[in-house]
Short mmCIF file of C-alpha atoms in Angstrom, two decimals:
data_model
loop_
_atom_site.label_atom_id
_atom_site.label_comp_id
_atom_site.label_asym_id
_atom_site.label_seq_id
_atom_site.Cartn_x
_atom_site.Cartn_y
_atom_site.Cartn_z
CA UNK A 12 0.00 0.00 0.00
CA UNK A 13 1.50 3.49 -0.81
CA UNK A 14 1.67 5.81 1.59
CA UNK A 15 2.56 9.14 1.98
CA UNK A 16 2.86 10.68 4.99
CA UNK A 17 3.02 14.32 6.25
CA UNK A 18 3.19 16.63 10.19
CA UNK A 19 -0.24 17.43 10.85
CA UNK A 20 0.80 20.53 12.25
CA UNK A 21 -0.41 23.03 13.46
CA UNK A 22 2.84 25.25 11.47
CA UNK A 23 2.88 28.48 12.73
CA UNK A 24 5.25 31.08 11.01
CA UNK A 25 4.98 34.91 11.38
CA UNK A 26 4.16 36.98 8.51
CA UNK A 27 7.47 37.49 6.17
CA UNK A 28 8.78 34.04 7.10
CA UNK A 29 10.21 31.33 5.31
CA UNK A 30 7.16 28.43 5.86
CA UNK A 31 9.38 24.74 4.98
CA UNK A 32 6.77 22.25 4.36
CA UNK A 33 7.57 18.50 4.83
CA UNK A 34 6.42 14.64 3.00
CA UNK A 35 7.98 11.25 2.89
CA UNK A 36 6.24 8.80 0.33
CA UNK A 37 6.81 5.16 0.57
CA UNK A 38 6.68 3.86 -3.19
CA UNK A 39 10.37 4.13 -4.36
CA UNK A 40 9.36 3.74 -7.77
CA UNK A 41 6.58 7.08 -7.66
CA UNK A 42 7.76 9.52 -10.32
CA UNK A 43 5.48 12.54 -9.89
CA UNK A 44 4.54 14.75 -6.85
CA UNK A 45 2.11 17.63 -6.38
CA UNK A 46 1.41 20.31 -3.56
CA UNK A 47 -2.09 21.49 -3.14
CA UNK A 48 -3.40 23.98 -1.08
CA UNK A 49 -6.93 23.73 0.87
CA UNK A 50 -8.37 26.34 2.41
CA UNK A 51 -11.07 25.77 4.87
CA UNK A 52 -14.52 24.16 3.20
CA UNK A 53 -12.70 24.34 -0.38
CA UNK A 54 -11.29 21.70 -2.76
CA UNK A 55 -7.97 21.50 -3.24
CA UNK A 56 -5.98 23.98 -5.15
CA UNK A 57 -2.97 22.89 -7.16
CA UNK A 58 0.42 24.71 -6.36
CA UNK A 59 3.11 23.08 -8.13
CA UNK A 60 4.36 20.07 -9.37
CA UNK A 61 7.74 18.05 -9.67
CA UNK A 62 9.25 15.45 -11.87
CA UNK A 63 13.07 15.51 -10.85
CA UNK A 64 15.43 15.73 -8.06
CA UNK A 65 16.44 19.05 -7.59
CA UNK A 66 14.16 22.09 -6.69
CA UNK A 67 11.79 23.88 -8.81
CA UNK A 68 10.84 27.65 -8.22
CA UNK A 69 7.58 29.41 -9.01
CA UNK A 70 7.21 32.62 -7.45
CA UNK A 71 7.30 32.69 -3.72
CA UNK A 72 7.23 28.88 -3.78
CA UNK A 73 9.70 25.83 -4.74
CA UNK A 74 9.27 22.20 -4.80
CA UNK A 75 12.02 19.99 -3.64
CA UNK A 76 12.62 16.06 -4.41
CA UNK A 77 14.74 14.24 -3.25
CA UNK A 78 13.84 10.48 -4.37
CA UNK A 79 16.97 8.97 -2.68
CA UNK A 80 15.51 9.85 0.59
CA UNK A 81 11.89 9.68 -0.63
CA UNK A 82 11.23 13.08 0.45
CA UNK A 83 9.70 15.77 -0.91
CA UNK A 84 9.00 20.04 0.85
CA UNK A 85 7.89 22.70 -0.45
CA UNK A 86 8.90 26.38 0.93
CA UNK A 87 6.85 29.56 0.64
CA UNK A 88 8.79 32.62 0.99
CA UNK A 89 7.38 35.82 2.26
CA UNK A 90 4.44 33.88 4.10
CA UNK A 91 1.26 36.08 4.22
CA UNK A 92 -1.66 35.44 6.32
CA UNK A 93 -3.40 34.51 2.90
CA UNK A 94 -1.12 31.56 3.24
CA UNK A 95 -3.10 30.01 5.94
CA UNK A 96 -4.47 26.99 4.78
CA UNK A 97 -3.81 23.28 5.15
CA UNK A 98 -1.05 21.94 2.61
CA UNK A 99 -1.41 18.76 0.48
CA UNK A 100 1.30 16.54 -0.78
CA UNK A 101 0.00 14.07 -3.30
CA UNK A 102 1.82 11.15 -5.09
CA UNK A 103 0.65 10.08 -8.31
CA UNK A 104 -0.52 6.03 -8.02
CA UNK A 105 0.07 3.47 -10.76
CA UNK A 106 -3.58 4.02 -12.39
CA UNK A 107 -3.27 8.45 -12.38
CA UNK A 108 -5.02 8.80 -9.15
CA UNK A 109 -3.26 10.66 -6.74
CA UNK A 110 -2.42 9.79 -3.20
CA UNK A 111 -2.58 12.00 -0.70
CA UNK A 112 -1.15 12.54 2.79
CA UNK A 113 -3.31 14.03 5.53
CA UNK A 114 -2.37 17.39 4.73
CA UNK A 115 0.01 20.08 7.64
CA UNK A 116 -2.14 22.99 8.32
CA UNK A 117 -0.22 26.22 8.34
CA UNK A 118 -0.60 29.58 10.15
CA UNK A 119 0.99 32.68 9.20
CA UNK A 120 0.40 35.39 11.85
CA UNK A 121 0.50 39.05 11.22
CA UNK B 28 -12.22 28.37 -11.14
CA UNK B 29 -10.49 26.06 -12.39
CA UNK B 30 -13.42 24.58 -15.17
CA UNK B 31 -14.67 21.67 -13.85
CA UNK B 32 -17.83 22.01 -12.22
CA UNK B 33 -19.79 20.54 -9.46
CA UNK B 34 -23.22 20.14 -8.42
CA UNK B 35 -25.15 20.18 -6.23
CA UNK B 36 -22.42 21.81 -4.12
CA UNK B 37 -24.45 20.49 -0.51
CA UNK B 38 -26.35 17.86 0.00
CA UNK B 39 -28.48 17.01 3.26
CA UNK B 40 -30.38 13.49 3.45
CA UNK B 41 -31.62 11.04 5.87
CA UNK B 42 -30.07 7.54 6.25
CA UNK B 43 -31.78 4.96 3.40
CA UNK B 44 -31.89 7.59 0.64
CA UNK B 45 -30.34 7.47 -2.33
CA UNK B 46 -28.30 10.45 -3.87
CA UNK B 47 -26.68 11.68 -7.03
CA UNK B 48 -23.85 14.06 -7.60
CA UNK B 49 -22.63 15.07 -11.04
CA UNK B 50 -19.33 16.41 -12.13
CA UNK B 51 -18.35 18.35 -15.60
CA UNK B 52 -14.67 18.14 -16.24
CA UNK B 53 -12.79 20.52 -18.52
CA UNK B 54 -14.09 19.96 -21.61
CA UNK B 55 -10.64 18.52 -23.56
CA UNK B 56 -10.04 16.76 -20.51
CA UNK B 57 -10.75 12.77 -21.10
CA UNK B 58 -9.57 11.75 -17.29
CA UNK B 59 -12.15 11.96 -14.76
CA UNK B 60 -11.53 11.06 -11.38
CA UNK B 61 -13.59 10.96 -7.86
CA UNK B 62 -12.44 11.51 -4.57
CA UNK B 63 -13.85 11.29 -1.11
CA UNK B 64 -12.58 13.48 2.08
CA UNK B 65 -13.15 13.15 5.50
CA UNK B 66 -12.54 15.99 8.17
CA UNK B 67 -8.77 15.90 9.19
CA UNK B 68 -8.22 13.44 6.10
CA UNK B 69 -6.43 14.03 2.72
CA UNK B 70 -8.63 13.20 -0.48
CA UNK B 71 -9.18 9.67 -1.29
CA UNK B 72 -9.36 8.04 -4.45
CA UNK B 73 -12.63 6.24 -5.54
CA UNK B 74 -12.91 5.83 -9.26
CA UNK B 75 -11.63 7.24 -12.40
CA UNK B 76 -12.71 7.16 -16.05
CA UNK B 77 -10.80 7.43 -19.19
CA UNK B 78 -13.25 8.61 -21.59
CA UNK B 79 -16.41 6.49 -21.10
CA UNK B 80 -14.80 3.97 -20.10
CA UNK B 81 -14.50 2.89 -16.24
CA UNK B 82 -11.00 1.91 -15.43
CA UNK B 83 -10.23 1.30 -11.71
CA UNK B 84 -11.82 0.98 -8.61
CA UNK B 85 -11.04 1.45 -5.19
CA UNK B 86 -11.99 -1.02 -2.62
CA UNK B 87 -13.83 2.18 -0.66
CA UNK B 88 -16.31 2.14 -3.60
CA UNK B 89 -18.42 -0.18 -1.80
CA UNK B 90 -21.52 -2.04 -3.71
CA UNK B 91 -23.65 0.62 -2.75
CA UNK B 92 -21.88 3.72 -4.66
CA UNK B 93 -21.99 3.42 -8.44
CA UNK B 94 -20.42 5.83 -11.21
CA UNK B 95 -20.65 6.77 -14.78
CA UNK B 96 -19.69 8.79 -17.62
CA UNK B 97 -22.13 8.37 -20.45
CA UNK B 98 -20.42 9.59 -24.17
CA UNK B 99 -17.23 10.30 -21.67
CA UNK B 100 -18.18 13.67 -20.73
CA UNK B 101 -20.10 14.36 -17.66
CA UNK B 102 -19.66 11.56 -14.50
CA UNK B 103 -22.96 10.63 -12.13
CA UNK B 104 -21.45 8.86 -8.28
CA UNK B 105 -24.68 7.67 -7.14
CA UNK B 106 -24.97 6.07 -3.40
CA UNK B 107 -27.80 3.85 -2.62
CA UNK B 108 -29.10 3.34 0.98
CA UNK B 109 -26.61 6.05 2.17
CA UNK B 110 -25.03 5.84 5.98
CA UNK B 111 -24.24 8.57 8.18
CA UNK B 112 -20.61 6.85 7.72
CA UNK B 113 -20.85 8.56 3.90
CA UNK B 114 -20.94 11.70 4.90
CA UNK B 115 -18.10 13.54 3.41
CA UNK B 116 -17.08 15.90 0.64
CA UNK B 117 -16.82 13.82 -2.85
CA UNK B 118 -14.90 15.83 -4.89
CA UNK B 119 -14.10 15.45 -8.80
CA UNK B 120 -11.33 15.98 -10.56
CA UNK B 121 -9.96 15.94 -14.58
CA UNK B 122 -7.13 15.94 -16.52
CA UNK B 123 -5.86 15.64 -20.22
CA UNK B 124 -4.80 17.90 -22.76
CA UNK B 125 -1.23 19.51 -22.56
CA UNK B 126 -0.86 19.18 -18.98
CA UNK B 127 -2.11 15.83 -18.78
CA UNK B 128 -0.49 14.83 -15.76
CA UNK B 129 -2.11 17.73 -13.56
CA UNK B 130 -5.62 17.15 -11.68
CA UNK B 131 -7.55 20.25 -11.50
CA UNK B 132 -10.29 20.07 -8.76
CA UNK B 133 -13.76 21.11 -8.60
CA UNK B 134 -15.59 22.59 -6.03
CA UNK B 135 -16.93 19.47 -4.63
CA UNK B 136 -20.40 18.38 -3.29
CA UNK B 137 -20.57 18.30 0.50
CA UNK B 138 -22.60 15.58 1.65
CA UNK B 139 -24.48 15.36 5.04
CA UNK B 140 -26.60 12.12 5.92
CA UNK B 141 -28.74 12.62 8.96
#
């Protein structure tokens, strides 16, 4: 069974901060990785995707992979409070579905 | 908005009914998935469709819950005799085209069974 698993949280960072998002995935073999953002009562929002080891940078945010260590973050620069929401890491599955952890809520305080 | 399209967006029924949700994808999208989330859970997967054609199943998709995307466009998740246990948000998702790796989200249908 492929798992992926991620902190819970609470995260709290104050406003301007560098937020460092964490995920471990089980499946050696998974390929592709996605970060979504849910705010409260919403579906989830996609933020960015990655492929390859390395980081990848989009605006205040960048992916990292690291598949030797099964482990994949994302870290939003400049947090604003608008950045309060509950993070999903996803895996993508053998059939296209994705597999999500539980998601770490984070707080950015003014 | 991301294009696809949910509805009804809430749902309230009593235990032993039967409901319906329906999802439009992105129109050039021919990858249709469902989800179910819990409170405190991440989304989890329940079906998908490639085109018209129904191509996995979870084990979560219990006898009860049936879906289907007639002329692989819109997608119907029907659950019969619905438990209080069902309560959740089902949401949808599609993907194809370019980015055909990337799931794009709807809004979801909340469900509530009473």
């Amino acid at each position: 069974q492929k798992e992926v698993e991620q902190n819970s949280g609470p995260l709290s960072v104050p406003e301007g901060a560098i937020a460092s998002l964490n995920c471990t995935y089980s499946d050696r073999g998974s390929q592709s990785f996605f970060w979504y953002r849910q705010y409260s009562g919403k579906s989830p929002e996609l933020i960015m995707f990655i492929y390859s080891n390395g980081d990848k940078e989009d605006g205040r945010f960048t992916a990292q992979l690291n598949k030797a260590s099964q482990y994949v973050s994302l870290l939003i620069r400049d947090s604003q409070p608008s950045d309060s929401a509950t993070y999903l890491c996803a895996v993508k599955g053998s059939q296209g579905n994705l597999i999500f952890g539980k998601g770490t809520k984070l707080s950015v305080k003014p | 908005d991301t294009g696809v399209s949910q509805d009804p967006r809430h749902k309230i029924t009593k235990r032993g009914q039967n409901v319906t949700f329906r999802c439009d994808p992105i129109s050039e999208h021919n990858r249709l998935y469902w989800y179910r989330q819990t409170l405190g859970q991440g989304p989890e997967f329940l079906t998908y469709f490639q085109n018209e054609a129904q191509l996995e199943k979870s084990r979560l998709l219990s006898d009860r819950f049936s879906a289907e995307r007639p002329k692989g466009s819109f997608s119907t998740l029907e659950i019969q005799r619905t438990e209080q246990g069902d309560s959740a948000m089902y949401l949808c998702a599609s993907s194809g085209g370019i980015k055909k790796g990337t799931q794009y989200f709807g809004p979801g249908t909340r469900l509530t069974v009473l």
